[in-house]
Coordinates of N, CA and C in Angstrom, one line a residue:
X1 N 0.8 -1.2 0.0 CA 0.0 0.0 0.0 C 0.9 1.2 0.0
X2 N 0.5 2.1 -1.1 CA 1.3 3.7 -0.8 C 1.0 4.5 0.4
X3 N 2.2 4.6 0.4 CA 2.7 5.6 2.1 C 1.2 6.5 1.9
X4 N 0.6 7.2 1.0 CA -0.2 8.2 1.1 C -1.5 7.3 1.4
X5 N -1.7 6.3 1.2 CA -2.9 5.3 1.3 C -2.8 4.9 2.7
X6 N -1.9 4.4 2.9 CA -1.7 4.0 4.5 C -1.8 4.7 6.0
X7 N -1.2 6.2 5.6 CA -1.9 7.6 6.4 C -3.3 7.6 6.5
X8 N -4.0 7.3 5.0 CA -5.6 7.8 5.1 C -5.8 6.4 5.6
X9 N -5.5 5.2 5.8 CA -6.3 4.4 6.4 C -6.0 4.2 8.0
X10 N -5.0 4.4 8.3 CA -4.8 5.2 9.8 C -5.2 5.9 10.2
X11 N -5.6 7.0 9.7 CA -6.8 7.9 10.2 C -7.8 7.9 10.2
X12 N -8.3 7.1 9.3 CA -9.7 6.6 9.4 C -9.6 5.4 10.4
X13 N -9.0 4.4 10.7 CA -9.2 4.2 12.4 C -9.0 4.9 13.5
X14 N -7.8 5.9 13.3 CA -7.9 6.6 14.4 C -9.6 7.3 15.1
X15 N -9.9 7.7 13.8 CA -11.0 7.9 13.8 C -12.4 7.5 14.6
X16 N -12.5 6.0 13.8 CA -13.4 5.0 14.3 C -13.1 5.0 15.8
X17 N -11.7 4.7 16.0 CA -11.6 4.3 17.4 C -11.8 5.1 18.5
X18 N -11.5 6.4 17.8 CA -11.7 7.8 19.0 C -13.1 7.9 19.2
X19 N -14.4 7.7 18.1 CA -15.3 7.8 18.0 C -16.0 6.7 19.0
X20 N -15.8 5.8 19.0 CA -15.6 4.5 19.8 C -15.7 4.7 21.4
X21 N -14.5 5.4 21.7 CA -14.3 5.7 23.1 C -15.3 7.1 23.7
X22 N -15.1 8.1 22.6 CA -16.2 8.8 23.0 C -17.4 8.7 23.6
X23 N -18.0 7.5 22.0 CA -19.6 7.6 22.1 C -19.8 6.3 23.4
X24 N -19.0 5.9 24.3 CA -18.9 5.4 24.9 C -19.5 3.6 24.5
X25 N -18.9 3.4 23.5 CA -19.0 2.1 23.0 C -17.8 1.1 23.0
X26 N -16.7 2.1 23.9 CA -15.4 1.3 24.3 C -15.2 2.0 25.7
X27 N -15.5 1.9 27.2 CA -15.8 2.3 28.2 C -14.8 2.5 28.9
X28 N -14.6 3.6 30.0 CA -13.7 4.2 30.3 C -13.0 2.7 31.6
X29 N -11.8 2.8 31.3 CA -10.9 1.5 32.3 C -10.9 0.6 31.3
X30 N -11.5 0.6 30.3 CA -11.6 -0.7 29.3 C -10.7 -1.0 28.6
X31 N -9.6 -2.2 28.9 CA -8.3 -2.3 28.1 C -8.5 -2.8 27.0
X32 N -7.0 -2.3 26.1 CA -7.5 -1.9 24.6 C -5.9 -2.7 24.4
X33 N -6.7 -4.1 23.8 CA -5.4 -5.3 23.5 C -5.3 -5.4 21.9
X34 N -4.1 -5.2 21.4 CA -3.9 -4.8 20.2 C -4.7 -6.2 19.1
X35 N -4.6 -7.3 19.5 CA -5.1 -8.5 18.2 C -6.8 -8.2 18.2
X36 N -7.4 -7.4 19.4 CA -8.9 -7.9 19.1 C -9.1 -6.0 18.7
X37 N -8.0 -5.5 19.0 CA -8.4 -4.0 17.9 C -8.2 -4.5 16.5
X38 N -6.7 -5.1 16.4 CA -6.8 -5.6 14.8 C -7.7 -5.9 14.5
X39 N -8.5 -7.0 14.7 CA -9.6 -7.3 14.3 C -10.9 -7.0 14.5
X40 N -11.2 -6.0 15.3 CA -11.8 -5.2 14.8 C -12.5 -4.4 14.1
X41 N -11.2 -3.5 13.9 CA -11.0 -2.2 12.9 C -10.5 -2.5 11.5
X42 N -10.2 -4.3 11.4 CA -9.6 -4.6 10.2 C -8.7 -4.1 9.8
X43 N -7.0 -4.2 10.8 CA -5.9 -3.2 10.5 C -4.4 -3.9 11.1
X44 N -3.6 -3.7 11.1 CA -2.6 -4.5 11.4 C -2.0 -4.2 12.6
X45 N -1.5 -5.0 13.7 CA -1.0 -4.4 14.5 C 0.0 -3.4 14.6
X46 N 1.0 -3.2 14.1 CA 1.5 -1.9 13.8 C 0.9 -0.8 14.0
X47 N -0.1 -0.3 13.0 CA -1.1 0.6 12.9 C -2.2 1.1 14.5
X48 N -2.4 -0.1 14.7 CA -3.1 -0.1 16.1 C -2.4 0.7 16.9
X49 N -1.2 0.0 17.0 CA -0.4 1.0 18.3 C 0.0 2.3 18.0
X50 N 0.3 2.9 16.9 CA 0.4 4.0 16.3 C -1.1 4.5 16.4
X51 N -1.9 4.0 16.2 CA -3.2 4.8 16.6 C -3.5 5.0 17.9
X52 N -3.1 4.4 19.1 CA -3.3 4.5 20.3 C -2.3 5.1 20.8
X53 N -1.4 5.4 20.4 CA -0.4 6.1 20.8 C -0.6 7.7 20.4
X54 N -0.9 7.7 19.5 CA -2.3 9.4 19.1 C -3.0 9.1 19.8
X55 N -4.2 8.7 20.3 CA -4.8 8.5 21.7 C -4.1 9.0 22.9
X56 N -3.6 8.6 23.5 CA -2.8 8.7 24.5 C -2.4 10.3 24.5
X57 N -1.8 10.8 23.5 CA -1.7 12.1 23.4 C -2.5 12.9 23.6
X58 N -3.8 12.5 22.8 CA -4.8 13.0 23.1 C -5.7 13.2 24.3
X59 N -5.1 12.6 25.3 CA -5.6 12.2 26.7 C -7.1 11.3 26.8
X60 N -7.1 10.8 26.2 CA -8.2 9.4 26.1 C -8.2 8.2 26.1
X61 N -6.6 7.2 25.5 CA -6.1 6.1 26.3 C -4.8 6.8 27.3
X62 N -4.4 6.1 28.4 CA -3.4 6.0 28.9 C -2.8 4.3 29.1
X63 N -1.6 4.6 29.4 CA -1.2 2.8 29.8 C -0.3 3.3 30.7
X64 N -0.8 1.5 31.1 CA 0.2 1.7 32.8 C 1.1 0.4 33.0
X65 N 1.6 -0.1 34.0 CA 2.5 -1.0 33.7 C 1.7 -2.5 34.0
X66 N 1.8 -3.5 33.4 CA 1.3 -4.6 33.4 C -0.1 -5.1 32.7
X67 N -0.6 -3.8 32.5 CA -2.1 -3.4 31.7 C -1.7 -3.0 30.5
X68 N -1.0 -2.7 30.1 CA -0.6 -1.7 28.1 C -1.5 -0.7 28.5
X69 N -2.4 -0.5 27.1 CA -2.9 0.2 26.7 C -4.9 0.7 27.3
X70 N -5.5 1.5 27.9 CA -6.8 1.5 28.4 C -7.5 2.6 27.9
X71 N -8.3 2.2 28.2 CA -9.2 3.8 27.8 C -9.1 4.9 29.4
X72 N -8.8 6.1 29.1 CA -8.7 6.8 30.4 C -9.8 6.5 31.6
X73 N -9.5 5.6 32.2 CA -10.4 5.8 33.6 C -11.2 7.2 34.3
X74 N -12.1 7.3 34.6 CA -12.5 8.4 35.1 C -13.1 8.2 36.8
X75 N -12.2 9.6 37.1 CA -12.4 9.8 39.0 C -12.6 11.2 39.6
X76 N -13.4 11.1 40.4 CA -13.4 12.8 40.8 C -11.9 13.5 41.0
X77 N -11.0 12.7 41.0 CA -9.5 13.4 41.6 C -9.0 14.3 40.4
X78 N -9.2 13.3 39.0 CA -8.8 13.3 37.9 C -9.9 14.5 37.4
X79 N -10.8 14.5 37.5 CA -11.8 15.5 37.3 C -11.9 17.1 37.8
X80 N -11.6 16.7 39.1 CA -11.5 17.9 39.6 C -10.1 18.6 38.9
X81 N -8.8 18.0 38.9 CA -7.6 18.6 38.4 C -8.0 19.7 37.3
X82 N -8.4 18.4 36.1 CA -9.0 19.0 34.9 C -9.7 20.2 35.0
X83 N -10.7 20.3 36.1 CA -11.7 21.4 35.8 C -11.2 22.5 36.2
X84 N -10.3 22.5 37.2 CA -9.5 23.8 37.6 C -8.6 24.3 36.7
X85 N -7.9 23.5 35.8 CA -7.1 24.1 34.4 C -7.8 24.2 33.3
X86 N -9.5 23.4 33.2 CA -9.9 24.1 32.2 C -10.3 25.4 32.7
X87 N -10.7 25.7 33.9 CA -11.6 27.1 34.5 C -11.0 28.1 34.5
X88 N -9.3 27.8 34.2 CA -8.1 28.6 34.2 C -7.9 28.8 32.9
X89 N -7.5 27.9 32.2 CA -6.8 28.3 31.0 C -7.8 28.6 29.9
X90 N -8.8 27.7 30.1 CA -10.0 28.2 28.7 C -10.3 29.3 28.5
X91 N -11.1 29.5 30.2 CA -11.4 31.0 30.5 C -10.7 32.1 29.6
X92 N -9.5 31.8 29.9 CA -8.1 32.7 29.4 C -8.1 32.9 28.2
X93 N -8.4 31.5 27.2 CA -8.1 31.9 25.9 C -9.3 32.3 25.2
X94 N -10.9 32.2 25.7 CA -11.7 32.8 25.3 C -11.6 34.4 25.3
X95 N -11.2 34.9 26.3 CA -11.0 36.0 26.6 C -9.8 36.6 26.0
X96 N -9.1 36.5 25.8 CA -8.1 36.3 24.7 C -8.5 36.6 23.5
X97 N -9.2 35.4 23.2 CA -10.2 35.3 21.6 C -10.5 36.3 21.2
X98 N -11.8 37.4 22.3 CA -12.7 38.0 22.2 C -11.8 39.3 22.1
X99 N -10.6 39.5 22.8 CA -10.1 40.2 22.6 C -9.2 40.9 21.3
X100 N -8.6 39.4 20.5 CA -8.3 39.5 19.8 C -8.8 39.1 18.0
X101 N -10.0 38.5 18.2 CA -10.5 37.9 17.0 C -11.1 38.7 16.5
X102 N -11.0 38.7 14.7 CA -11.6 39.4 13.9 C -12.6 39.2 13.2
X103 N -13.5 39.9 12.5 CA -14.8 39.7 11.8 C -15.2 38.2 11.2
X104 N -13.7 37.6 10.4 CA -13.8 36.1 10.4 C -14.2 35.2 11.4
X105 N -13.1 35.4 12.5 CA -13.6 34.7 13.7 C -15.0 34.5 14.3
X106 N -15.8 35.8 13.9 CA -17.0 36.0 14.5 C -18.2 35.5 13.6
X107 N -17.9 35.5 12.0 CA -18.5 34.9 11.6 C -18.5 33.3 11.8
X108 N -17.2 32.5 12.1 CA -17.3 30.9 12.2 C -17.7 30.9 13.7
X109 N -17.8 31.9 14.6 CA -18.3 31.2 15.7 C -19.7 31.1 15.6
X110 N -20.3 32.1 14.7 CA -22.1 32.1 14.5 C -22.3 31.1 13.5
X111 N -21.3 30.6 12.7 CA -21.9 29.3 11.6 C -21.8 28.1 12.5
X112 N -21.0 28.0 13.6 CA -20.3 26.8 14.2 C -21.8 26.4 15.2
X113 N -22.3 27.8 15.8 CA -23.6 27.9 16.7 C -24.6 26.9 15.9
X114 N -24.4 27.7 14.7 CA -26.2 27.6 14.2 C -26.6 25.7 13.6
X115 N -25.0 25.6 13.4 CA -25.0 23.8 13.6 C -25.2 22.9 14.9
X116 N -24.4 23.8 16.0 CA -24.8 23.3 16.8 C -26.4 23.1 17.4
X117 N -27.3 24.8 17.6 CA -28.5 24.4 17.6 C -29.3 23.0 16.5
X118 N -28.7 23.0 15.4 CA -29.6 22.0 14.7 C -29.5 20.3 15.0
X119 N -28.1 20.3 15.6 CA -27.9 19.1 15.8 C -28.5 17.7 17.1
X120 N -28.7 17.0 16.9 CA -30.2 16.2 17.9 C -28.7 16.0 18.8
X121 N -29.6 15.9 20.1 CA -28.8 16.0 21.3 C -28.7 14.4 21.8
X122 N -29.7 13.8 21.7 CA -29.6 12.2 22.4 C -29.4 11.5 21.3
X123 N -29.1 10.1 21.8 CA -29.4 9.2 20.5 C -30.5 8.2 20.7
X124 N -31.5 8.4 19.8 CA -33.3 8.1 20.2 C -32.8 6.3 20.2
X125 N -32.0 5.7 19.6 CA -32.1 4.1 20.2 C -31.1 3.9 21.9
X126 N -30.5 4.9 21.9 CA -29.9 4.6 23.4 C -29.6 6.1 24.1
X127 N -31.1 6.5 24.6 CA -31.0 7.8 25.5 C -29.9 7.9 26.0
X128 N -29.5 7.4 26.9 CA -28.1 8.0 27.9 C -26.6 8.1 26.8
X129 N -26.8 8.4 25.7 CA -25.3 8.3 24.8 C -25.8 9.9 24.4
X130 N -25.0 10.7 24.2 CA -24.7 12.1 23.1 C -24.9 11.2 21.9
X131 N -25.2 12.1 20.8 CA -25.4 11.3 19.8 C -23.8 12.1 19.2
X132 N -22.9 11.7 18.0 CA -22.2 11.8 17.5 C -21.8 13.3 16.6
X133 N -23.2 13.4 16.3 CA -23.3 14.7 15.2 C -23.3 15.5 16.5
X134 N -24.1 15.4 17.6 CA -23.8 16.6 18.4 C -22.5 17.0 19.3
X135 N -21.8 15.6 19.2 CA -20.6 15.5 19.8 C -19.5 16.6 19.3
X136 N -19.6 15.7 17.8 CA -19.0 17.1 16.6 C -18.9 18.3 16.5
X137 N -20.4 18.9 16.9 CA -21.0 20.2 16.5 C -20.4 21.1 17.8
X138 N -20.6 20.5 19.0 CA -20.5 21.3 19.9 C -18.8 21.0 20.4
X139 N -17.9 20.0 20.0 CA -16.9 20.2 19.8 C -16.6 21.7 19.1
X140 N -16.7 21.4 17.8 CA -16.7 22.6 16.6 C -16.9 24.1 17.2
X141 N -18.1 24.1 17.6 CA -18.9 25.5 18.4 C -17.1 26.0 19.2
X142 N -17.0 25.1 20.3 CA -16.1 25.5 21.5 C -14.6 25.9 20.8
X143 N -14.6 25.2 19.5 CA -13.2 25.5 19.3 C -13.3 27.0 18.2
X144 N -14.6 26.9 18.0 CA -14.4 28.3 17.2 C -14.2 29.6 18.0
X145 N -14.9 29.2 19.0 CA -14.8 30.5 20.1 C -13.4 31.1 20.2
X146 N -12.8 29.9 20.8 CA -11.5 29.5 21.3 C -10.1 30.2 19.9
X147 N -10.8 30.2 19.0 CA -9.9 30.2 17.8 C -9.3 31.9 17.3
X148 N -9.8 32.8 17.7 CA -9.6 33.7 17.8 C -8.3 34.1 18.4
X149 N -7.8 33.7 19.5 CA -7.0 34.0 20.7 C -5.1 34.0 19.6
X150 N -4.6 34.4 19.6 CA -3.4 34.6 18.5 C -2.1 33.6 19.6
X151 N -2.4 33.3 20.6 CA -1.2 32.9 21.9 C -1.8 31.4 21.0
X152 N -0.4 30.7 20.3 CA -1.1 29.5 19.7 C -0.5 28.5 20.8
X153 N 0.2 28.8 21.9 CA 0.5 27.7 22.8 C -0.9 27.8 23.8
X154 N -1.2 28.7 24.0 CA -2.1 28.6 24.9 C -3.6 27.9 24.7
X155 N -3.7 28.3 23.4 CA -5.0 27.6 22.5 C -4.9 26.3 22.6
X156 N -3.6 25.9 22.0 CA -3.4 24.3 21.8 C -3.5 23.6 23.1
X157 N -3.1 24.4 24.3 CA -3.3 24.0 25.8 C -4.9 24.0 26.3
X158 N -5.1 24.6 25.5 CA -6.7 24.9 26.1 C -7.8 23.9 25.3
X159 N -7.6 23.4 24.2 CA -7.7 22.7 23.1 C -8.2 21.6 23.2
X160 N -6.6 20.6 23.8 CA -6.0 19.2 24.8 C -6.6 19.2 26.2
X161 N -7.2 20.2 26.8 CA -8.0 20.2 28.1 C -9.2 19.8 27.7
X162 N -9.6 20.3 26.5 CA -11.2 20.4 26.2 C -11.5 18.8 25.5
X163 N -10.2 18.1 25.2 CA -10.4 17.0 24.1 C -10.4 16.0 25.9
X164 N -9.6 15.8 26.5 CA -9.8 15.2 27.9 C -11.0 15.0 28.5
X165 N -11.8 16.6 28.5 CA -13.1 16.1 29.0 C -14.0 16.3 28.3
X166 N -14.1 15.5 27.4 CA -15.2 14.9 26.4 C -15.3 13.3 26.7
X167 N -14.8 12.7 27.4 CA -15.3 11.3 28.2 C -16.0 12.0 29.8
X168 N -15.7 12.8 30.4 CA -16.4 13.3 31.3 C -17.6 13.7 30.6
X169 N -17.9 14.6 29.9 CA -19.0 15.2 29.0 C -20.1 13.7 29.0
X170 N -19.8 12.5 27.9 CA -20.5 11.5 27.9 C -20.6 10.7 29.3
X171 N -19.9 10.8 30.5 CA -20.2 10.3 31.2 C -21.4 10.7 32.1
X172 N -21.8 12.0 32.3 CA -22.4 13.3 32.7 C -23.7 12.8 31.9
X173 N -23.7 12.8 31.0 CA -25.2 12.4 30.2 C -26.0 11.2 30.6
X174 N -25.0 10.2 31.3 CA -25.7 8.8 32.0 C -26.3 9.1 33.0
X175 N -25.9 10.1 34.0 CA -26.3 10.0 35.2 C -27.7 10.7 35.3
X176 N -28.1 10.8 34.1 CA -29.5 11.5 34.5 C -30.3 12.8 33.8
X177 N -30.9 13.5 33.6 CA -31.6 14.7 32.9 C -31.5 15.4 34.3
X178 N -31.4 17.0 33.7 CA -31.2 18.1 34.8 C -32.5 18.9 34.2
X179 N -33.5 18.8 34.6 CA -34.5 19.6 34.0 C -35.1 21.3 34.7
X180 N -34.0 21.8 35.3 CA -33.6 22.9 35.4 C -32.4 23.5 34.7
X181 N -31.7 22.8 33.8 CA -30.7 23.5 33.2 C -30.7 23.6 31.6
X182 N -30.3 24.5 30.7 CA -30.5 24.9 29.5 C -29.5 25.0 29.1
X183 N -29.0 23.9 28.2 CA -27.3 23.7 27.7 C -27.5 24.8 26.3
X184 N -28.4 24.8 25.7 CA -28.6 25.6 24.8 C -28.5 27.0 25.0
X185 N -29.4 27.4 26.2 CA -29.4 28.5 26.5 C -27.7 29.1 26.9
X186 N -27.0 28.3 27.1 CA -25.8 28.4 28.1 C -25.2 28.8 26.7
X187 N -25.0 28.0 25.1 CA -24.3 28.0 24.6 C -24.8 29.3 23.8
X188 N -26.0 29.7 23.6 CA -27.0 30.7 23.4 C -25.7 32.4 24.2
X189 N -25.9 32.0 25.3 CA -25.1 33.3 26.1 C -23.8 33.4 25.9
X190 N -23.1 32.3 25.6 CA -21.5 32.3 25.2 C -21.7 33.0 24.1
X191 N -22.1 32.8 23.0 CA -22.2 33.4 21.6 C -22.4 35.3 21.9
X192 N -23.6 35.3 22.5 CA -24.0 36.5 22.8 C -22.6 37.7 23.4
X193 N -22.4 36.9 24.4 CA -21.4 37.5 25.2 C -20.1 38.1 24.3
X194 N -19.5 37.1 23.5 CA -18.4 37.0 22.3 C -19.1 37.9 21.1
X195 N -20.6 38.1 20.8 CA -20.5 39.1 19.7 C -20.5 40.5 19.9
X196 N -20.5 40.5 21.3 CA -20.7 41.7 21.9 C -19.4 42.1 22.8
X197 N -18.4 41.6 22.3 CA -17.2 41.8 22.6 C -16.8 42.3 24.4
X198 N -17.3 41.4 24.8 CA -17.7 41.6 25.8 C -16.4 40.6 27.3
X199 N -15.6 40.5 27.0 CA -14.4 39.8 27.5 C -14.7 39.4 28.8
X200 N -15.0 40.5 29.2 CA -15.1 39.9 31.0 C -16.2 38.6 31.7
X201 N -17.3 39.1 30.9 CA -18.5 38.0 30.7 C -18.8 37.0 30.3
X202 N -18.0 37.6 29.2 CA -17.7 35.3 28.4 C -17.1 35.1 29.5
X203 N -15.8 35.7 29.8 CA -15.0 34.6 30.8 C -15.3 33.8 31.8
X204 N -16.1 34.8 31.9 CA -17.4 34.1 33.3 C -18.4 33.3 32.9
X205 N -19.0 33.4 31.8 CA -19.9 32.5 31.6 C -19.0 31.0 31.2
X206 N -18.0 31.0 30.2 CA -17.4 29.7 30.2 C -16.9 28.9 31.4
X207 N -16.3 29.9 32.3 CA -16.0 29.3 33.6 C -17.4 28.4 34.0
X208 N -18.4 29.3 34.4 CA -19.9 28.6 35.1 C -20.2 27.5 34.4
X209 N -20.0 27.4 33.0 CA -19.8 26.3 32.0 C -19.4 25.3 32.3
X210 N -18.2 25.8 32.4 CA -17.2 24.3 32.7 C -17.4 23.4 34.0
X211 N -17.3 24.6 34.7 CA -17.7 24.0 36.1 C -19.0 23.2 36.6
X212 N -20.1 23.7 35.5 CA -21.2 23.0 36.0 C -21.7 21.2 35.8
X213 N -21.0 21.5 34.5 CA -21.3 19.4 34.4 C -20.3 19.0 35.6
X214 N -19.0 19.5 36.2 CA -18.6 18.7 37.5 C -19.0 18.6 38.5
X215 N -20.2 19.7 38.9 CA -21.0 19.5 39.6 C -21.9 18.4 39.9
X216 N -22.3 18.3 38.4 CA -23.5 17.2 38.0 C -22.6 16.1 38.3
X217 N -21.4 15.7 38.2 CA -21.2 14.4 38.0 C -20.4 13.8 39.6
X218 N -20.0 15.4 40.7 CA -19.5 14.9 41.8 C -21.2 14.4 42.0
X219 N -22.0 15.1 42.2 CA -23.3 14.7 42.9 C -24.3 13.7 42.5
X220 N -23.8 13.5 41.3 CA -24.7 12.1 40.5 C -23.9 11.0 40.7
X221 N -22.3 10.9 40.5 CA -21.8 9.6 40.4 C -21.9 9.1 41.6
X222 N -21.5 7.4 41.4 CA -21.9 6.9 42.7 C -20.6 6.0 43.3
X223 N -19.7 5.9 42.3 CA -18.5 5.2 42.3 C -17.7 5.9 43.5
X224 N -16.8 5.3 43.5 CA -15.7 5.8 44.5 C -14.3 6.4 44.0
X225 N -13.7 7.5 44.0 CA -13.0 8.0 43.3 C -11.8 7.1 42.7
X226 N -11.2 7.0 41.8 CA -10.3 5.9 41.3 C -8.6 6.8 41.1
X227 N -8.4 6.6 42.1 CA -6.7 7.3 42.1 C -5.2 7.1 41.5

């Protein structure tokens, strides 16, 4: 197979497989043994570990010793860390953004929105999963905000925080419906805040953002923290 064939079919597992762990069809702690990924994904071992090794970077497998390769476990310890460097540094680069992003910027954060509103939020054969498209969309949304900010270390920091809790995000969805809260509305005020150049306010509203599904998930989970 040509070098350029063999990239596009590595990524197109990486793909699958990221998709996989997300939509929570490969579960967090769940070890990830290279012959039953090959067969799988229909791909050669080589390839596997090169794909999980981008994983890993991406903070969604880790390995440890006598285990290889897992999908990131999730624990309030690990959660809480997270939430204090996303509350920190996102914050930061939104604000940033808003400070520095131009009429382009502003127009992909209102196309990135207007997908997001369209996109179905559950998945009608298995309520407790995000569905995929909206996974995407509101991926999309957050990074367009974010995209504005010209500090390209800080973005990419802020980026890799936000790619980590997206297994928190789908775990948050199992534990239940909050039928006093309005994620729309939330994403509805982020936009608002950013068209109206309004720095201090996004930063605050992303923060209450961030912070609030850890709320949902210290007081909903029922597990015991995993250290």
């Amino acid at each position: 197979m040509a070098k350029s064939g063999g990239t596009t079919r590595t990524d197109g597992i990486h793909q699958a497989l990221r998709a996989d762990i997300l939509g929570g069809r490969l579960v967090p702690g769940e070890r990830l043994k290279f012959p039953d990924l090959a067969d799988r994904y229909q791909v050669s071992v080589g390839a596997t570990r090169e794909v999980l090794t981008r994983l890993v970077a991406e903070g969604l497998v880790v390995t440890k010793p006598h285990l290889g390769f897992q999908v990131r476990p999730l624990s309030h310890h690990d959660l809480a860390e997270l939430t204090q460097a996303r509350a920190e540094i996102e914050s930061l680069v939104l604000r940033l953004s808003v400070l520095d992003g131009d009429m382009r910027w502003e127009g992909d954060a209102v196309a990135a929105h207007h997908v997001l509103e369209r996109a179905p939020y559950r998945d009608p054969a298995d309520p407790d999963r995000l569905t995929d498209e909206w996974s995407q969309a509101h991926a999309a949304f957050h990074h367009a905000l974010l995209a504005g900010c010209a500090n390209q270390r800080l973005l990419d920091a802020a980026r890799s925080l936000r790619q980590e809790a997206e297994l928190y995000r789908q775990w948050s969805v199992s534990l239940g419906n909050e039928p006093d809260r309005d994620v729309a509305a939330e994403h509805r005020a982020l936009l608002d805040a950013v068209l109206a150049r309004d720095a201090d306010h996004a930063q605050q509203l992303l923060r209450d953002h961030i912070t609030h599904t850890t709320q949902l998930l210290i007081s909903g989970a029922t597990d015991q923290p995993n250290r």
